[in-house]
Tab-separated table of C-alpha atoms in Angstrom:
chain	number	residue	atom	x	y	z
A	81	UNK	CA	10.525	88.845	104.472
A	82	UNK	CA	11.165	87.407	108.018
A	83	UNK	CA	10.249	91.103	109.489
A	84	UNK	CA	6.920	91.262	107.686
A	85	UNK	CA	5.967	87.991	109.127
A	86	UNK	CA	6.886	89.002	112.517
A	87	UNK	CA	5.005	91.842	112.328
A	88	UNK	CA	2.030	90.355	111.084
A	89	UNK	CA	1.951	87.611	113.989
A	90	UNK	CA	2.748	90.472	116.551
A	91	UNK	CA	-0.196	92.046	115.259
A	92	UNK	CA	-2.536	89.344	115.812
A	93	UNK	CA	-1.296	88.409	118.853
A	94	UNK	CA	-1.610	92.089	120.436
A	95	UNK	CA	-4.797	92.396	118.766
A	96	UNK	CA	-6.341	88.944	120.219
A	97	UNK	CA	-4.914	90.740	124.001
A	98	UNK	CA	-6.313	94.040	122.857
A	99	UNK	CA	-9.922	92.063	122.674
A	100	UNK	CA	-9.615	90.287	125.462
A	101	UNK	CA	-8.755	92.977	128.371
A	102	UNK	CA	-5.198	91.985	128.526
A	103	UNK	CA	-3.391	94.397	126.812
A	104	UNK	CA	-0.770	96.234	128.622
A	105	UNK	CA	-0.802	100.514	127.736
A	106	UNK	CA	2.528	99.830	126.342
A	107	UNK	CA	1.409	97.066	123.890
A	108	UNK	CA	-1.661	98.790	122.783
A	109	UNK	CA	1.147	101.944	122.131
A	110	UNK	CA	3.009	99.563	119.667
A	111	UNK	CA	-0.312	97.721	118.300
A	112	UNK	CA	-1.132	101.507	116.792
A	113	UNK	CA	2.548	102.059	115.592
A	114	UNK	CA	2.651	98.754	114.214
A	115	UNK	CA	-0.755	98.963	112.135
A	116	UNK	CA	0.539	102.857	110.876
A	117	UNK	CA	3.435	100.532	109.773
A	118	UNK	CA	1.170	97.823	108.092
A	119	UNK	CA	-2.264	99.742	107.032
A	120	UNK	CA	-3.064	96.881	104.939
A	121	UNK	CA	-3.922	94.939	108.607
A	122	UNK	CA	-6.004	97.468	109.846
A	123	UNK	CA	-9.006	95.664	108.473
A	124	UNK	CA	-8.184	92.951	110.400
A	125	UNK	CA	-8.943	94.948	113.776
A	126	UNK	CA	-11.784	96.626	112.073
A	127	UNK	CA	-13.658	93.080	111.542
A	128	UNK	CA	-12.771	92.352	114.883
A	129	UNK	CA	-14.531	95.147	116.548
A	130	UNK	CA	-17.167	95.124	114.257
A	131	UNK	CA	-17.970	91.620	115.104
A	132	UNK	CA	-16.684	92.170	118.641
A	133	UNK	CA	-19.652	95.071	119.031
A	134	UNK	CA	-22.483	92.846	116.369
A	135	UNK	CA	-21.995	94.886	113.958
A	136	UNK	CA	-21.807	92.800	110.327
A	137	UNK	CA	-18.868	92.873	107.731
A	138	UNK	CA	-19.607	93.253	104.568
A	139	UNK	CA	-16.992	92.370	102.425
A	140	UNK	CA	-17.198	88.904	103.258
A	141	UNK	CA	-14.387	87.291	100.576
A	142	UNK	CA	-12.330	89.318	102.574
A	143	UNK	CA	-13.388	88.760	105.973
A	144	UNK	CA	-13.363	84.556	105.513
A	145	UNK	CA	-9.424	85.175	104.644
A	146	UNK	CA	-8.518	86.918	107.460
A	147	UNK	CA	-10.830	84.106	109.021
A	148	UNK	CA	-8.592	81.055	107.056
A	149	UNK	CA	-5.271	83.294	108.493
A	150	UNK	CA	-6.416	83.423	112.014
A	151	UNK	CA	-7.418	79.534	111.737
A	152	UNK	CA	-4.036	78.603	110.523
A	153	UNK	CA	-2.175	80.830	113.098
A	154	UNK	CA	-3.969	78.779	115.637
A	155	UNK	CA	-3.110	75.676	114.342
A	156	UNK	CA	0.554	76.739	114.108
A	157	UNK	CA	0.734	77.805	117.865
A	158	UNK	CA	-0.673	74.340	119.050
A	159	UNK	CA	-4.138	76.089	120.129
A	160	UNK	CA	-6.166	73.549	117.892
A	161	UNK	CA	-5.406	70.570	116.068
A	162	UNK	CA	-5.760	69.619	112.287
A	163	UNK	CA	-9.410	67.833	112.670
A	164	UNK	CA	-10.939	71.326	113.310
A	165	UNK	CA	-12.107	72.538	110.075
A	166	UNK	CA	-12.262	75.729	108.432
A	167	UNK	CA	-14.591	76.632	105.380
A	168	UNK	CA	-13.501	76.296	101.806
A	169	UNK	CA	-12.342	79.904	101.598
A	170	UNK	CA	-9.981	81.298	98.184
A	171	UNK	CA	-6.758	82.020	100.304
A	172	UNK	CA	-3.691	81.066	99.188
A	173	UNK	CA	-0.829	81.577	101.738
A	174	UNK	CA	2.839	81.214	100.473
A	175	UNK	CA	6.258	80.543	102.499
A	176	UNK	CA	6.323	84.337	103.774
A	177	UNK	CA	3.077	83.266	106.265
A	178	UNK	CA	4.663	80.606	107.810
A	179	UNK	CA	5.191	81.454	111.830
A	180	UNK	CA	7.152	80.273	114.508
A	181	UNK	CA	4.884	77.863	117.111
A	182	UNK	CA	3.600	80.846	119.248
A	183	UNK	CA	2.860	80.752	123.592
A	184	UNK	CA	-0.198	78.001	124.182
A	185	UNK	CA	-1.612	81.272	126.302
A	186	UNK	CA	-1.622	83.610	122.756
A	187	UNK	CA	-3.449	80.684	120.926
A	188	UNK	CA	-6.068	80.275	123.678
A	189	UNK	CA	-6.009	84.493	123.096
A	190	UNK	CA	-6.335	84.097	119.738
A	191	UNK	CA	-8.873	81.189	120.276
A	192	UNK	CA	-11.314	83.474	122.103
A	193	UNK	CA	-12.034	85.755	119.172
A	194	UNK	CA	-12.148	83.008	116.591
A	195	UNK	CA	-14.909	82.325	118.822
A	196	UNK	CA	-16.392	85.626	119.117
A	197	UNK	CA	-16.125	85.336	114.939
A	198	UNK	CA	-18.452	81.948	115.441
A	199	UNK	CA	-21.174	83.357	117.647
A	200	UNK	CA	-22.193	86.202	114.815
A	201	UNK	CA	-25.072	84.699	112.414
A	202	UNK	CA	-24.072	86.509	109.898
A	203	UNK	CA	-20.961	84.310	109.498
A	204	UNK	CA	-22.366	80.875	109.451
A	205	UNK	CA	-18.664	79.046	109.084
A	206	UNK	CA	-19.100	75.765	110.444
A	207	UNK	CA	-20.879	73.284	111.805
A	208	UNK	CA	-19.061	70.939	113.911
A	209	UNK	CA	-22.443	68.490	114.396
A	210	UNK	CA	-25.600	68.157	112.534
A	211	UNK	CA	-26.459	69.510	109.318
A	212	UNK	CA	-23.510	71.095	107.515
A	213	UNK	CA	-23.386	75.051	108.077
A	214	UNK	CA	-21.814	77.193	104.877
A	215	UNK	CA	-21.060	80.931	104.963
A	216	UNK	CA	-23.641	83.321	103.757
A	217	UNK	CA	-23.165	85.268	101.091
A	218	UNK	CA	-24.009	89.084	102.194
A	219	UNK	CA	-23.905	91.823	99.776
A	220	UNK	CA	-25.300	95.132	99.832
A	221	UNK	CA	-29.205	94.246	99.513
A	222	UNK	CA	-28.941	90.083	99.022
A	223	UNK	CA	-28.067	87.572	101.761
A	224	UNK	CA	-27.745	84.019	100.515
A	225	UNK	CA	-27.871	80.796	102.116
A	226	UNK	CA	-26.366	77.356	100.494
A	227	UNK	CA	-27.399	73.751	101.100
A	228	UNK	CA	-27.025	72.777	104.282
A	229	UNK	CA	-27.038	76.107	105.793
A	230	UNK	CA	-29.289	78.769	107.280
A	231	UNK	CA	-28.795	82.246	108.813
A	232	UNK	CA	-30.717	85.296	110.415
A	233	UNK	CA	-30.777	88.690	109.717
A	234	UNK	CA	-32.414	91.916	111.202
A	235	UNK	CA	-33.474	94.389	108.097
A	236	UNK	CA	-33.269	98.845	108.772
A	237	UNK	CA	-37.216	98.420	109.920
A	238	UNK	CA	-36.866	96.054	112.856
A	239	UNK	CA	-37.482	93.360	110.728
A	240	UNK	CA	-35.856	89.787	111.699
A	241	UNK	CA	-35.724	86.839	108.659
A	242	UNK	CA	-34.566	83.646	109.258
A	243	UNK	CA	-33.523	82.265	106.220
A	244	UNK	CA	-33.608	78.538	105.410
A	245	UNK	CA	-31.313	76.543	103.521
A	246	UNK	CA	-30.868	77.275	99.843
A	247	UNK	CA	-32.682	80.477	99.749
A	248	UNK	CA	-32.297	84.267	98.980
A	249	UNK	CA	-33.801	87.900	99.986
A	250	UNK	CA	-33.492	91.167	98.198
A	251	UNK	CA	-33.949	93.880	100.373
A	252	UNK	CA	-32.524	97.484	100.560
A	253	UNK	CA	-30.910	98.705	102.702
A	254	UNK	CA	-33.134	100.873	104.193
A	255	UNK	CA	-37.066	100.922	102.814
A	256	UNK	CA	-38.431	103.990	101.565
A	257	UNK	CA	-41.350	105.601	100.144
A	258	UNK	CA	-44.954	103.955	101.702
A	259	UNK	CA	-44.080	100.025	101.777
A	260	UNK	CA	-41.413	97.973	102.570
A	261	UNK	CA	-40.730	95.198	99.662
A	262	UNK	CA	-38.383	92.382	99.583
A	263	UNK	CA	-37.954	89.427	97.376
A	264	UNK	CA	-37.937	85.729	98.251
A	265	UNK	CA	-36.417	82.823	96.988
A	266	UNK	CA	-36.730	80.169	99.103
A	267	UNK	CA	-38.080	79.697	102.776
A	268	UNK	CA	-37.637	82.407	105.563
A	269	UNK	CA	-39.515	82.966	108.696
A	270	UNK	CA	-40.233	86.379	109.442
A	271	UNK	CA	-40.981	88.510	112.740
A	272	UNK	CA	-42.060	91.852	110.632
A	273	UNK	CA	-42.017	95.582	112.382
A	274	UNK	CA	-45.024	96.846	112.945
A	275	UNK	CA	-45.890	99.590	111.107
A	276	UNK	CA	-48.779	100.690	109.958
A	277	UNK	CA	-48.246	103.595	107.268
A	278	UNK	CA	-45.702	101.433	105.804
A	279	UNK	CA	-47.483	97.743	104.409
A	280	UNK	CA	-44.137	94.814	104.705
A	281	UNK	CA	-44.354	92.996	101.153
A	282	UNK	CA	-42.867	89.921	100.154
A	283	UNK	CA	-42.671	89.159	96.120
A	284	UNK	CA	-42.198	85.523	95.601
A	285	UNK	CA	-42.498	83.212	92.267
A	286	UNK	CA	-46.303	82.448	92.790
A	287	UNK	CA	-47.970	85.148	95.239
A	288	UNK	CA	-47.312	88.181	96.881
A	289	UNK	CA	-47.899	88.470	100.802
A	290	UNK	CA	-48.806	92.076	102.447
A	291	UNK	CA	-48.448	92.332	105.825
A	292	UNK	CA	-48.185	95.579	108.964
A	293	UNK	CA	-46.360	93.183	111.463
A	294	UNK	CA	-47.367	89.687	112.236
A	295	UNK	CA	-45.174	86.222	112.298
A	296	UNK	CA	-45.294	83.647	109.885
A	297	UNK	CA	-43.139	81.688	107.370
A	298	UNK	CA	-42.665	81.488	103.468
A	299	UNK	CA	-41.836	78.468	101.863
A	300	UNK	CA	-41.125	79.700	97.836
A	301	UNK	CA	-38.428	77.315	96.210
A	302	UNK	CA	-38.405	78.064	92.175
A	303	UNK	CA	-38.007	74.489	91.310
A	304	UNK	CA	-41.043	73.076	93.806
A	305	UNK	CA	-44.020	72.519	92.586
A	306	UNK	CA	-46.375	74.287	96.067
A	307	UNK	CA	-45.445	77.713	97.229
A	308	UNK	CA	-46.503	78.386	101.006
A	309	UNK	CA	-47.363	80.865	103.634
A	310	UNK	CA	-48.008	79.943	107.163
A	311	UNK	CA	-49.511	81.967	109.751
A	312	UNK	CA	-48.767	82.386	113.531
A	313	UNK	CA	-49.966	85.417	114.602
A	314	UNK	CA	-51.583	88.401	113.024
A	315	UNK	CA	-53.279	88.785	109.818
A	316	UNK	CA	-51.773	88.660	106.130
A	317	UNK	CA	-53.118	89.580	102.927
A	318	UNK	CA	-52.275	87.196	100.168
A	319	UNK	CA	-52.152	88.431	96.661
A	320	UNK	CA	-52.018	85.052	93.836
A	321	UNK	CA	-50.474	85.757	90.158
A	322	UNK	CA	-53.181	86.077	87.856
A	323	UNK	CA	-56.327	85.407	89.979
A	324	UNK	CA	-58.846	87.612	89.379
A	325	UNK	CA	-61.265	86.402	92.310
A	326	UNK	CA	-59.359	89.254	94.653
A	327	UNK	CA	-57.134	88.447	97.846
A	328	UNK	CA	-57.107	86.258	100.245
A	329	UNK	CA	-56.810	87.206	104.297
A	330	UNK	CA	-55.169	84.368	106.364
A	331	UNK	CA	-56.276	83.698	109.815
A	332	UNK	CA	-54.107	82.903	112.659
A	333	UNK	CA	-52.775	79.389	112.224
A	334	UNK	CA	-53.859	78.799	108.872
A	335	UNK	CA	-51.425	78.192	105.845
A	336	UNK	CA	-52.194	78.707	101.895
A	337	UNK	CA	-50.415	76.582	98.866
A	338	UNK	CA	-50.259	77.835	95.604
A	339	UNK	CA	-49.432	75.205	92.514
A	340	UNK	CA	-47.126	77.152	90.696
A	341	UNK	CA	-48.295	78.451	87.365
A	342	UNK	CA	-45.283	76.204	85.755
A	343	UNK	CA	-46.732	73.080	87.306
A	344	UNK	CA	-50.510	73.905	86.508
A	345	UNK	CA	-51.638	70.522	85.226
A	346	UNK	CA	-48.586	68.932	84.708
A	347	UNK	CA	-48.943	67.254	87.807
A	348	UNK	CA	-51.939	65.109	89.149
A	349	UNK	CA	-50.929	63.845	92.093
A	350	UNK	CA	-50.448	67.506	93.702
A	351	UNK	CA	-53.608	69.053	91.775
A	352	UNK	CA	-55.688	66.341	93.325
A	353	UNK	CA	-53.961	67.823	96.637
A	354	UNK	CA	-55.013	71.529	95.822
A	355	UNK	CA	-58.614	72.238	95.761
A	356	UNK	CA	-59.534	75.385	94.445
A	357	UNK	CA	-61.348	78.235	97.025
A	358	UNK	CA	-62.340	80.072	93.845
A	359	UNK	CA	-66.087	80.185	93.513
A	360	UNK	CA	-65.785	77.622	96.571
A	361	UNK	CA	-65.302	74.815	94.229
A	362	UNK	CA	-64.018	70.856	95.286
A	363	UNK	CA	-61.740	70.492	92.624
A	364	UNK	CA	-58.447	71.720	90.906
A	365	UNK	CA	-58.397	74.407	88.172
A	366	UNK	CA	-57.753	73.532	84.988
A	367	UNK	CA	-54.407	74.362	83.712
A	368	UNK	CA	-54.121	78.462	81.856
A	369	UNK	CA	-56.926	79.674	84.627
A	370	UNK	CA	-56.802	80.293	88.267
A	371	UNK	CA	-54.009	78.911	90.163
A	372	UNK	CA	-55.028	76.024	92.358
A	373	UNK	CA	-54.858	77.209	96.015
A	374	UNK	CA	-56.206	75.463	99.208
A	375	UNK	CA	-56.446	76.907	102.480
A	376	UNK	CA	-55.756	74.684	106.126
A	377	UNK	CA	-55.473	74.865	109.768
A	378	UNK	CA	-52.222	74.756	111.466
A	379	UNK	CA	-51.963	71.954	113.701
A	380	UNK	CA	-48.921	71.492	116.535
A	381	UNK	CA	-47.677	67.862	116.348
A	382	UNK	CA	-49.487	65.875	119.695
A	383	UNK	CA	-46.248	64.136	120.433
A	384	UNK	CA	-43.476	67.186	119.226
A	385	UNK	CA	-46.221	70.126	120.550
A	386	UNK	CA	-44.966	72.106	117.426
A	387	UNK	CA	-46.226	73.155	113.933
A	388	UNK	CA	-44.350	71.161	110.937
A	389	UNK	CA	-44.186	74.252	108.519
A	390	UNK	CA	-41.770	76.052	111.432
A	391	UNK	CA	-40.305	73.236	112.650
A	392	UNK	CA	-37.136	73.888	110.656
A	393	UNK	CA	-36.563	77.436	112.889
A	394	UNK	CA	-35.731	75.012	116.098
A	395	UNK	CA	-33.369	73.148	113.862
A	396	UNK	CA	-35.945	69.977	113.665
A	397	UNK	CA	-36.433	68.260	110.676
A	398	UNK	CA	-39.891	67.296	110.691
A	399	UNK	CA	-41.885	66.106	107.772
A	400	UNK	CA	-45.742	63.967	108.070
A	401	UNK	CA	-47.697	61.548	105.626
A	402	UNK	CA	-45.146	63.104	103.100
A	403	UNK	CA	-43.967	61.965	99.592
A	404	UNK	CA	-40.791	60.178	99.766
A	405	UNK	CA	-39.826	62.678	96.256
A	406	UNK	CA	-40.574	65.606	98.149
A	407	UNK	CA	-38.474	64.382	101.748
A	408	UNK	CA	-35.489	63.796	99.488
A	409	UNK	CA	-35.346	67.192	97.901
A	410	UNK	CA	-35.665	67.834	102.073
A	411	UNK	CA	-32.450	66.137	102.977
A	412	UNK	CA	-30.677	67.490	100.061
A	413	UNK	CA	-31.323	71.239	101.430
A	414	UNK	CA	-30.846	70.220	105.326
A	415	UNK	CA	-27.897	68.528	104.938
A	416	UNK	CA	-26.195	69.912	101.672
A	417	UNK	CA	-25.652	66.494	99.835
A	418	UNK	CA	-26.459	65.016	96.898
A	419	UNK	CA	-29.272	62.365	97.467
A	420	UNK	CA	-31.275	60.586	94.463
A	421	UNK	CA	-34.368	58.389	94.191
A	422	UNK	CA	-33.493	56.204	91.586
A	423	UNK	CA	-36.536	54.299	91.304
A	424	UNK	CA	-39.493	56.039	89.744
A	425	UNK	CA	-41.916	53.806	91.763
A	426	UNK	CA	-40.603	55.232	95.237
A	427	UNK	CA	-42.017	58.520	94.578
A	428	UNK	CA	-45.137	58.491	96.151
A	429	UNK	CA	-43.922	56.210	98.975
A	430	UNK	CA	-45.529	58.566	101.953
A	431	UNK	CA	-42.978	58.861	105.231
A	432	UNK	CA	-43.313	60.627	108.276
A	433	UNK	CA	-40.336	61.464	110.828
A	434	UNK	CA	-38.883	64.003	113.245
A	435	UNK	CA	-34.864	64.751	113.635
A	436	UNK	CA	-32.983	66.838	115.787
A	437	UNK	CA	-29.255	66.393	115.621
A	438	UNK	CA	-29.471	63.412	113.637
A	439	UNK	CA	-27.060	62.967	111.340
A	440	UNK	CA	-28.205	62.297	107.319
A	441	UNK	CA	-26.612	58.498	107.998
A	442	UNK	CA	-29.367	58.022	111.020
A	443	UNK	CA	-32.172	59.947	108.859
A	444	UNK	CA	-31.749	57.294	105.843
A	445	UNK	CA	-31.404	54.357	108.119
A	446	UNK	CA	-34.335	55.341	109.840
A	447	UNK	CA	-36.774	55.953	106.392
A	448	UNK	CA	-34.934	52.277	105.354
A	449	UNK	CA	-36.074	50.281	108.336
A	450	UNK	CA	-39.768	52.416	107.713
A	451	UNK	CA	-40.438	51.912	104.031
A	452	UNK	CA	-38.284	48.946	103.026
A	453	UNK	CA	-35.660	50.518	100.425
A	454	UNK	CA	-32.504	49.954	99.167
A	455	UNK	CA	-29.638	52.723	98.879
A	456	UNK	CA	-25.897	52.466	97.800
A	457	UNK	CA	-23.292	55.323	97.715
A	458	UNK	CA	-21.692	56.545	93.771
A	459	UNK	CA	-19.611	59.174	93.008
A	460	UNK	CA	-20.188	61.320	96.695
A	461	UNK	CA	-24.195	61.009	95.747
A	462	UNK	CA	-26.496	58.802	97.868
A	463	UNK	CA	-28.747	56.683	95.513
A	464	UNK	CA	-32.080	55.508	96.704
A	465	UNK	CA	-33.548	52.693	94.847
């Protein structure tokens, strides 16, 4: 028992030297004998690399426990200290793991590629200020983001998607055949690849959205009521679930909202928001016909000198004249907590506010001094009343 564990720390101790330049020829001689010894830790140096050279791990249960290892390694060698956290990963060490308190020069070692592990954005393991950042969960053709949490990815075309919190894309891993389709679930920004015998197409809840290569963002949540696309540069074709009035082309700096077909008049307050451009008429469709869309202009904020729909990509939280229901379904994605508007009659209360760094404790306080509410705290939720 007391060899294995040896080994194992010698491992990670030659590996962190192997990674950092300071290997000796004779240590990187017994690093090989020792992983032909122990095969089973040969993923360990294979993550490393991988993330050493940007290239992403897919088996991500197992990467986070070599992650949760390496983390309590550190702590055991006096590197770092018990108030730096790890994620909630499933790893469950016994009395075999424990090490002997290692050299404060192989923590700081070791240190140095838990950092290189932090600077990939396909491992989103921590936040230590700010909105809480959770690990995204990667498969073969599905990346994942939780409350609280957002992450990038660059797809086999060129493609790069940011990908908000609480959201998911479907993609292959490479696109075939004449377009290149994904499915959204959420809110991503996207940077497509030109390309212009193969059409990019993104499938969400309430519209489809054709594009060659252009910039803009997709705001699709399943449970809200508007679905979005915003345009920065280029040209997109928009294509609405059951409208027979043909697509609609979007400008540069102009954004579309769709009422979901779930929502068609079974709420007033955002029909009267949604005019419908069908037949150029002034007022919402009825519900069972064509979905209520409306069509504006992109305007940067004078004071901020940025547009609100993308204001989430610079990590500002930045809402304007908005429903106080809508900004707390907001919070709850940004900062992964469980916030509720008790009283009915605050819905429609309309708030407007930037954030950058804030934490959710200065965000409330701030809407509280604004808009005159109360709030109390109840079993870990925030209620607003």
């Amino acid at each position: 028992m007391h060899m294995e564990q040896s080994n194992s720390d010698f491992i990670w101790n030659l590996m962190a030297r192997k990674f950092s330049g300071e290997a000796s020829e004779q240590e990187l001689l017994e690093l090989d004998k020792l992983l032909q010894e122990n095969p089973d830790e040969n993923y360990s140096l294979e993550l490393l690399h991988d993330i050493w050279h940007s290239k992403p791990a897919f088996n991500s249960h197992y990467s986070e426990n070599k992650y949760k290892e390496l983390l309590i390694k550190l702590r055991e060698s006096g590197g770092i200290d018990e108030s730096f956290e790890a994620v909630n990963v499933d790893y469950h060490a016994d009395e075999t793991f424990v090490s002997a308190p290692k050299k404060r020069k192989t923590a700081l070692l070791l240190l140095g590629a838990l950092v290189v592990i932090l600077s990939i954005g396909s491992f989103v393991l921590m936040n230590l200020k700010g909105p809480k950042e959770q690990t995204a969960v990667i498969s073969k053709n599905q990346i994942s983001t939780k409350n609280g949490s957002k992450t990038s990815l660059r797809l086999a075309d060129g493609t790069l998607v940011t990908l908000n919190a609480d959201s998911k894309l479907d993609y292959p891993e490479n696109f075939s055949g004449n377009t290149r389709e994904v499915t959204l679930q959420g809110e991503a920004f996207f940077e497509v690849a030109h390309n212009a015998q193969s059409p990019f197409i993104i499938h969400t809840k309430a519209m489809d959205i054709k594009v060659l290569g252009t910039v803009f963002n997709v705001k699709a949540y399943n449970g809200d009521r508007i679905s979005e696309a915003s345009l920065i540069k280029g040209s997109i074709e928009v294509i609405i679930n059951n409208r027979k009035a043909g697509n609609i082309i979007l400008k540069p700096n102009e954004k579309i909202s769709v009422l979901n077909a779930t929502d068609e008049g079974t709420n007033a307050a955002n029909s009267e928001k949604l005019n419908s451009i069908n037949n150029k008429q002034n007022t919402a469709t009825p519900a069972g016909s064509t979905p209520s869309v409306i069509i504006d202009k992109l305007e940067p904020d004078s004071k901020e000198n940025i547009i609100k729909e993308i204001a989430w990509t610079q990590n500002k939280l930045m809402f304007k004249n908005e429903r106080l229901e809508n900004i707390v379904v907001m919070l709850n994605r940004w900062y992964g907590e469980n916030i509720v508007l008790e009283n009915v009659q605050l819905k429609e209360l309309k708030c407007t506010g930037t954030y950058y760094q804030e934490n959710l404790a200065q965000v409330i306080s701030s809407l509280q001094l604004a808009n005159n509410f109360k709030i109390r705290t109840k079993n870990n939720s925030i209620i607003i009343y």
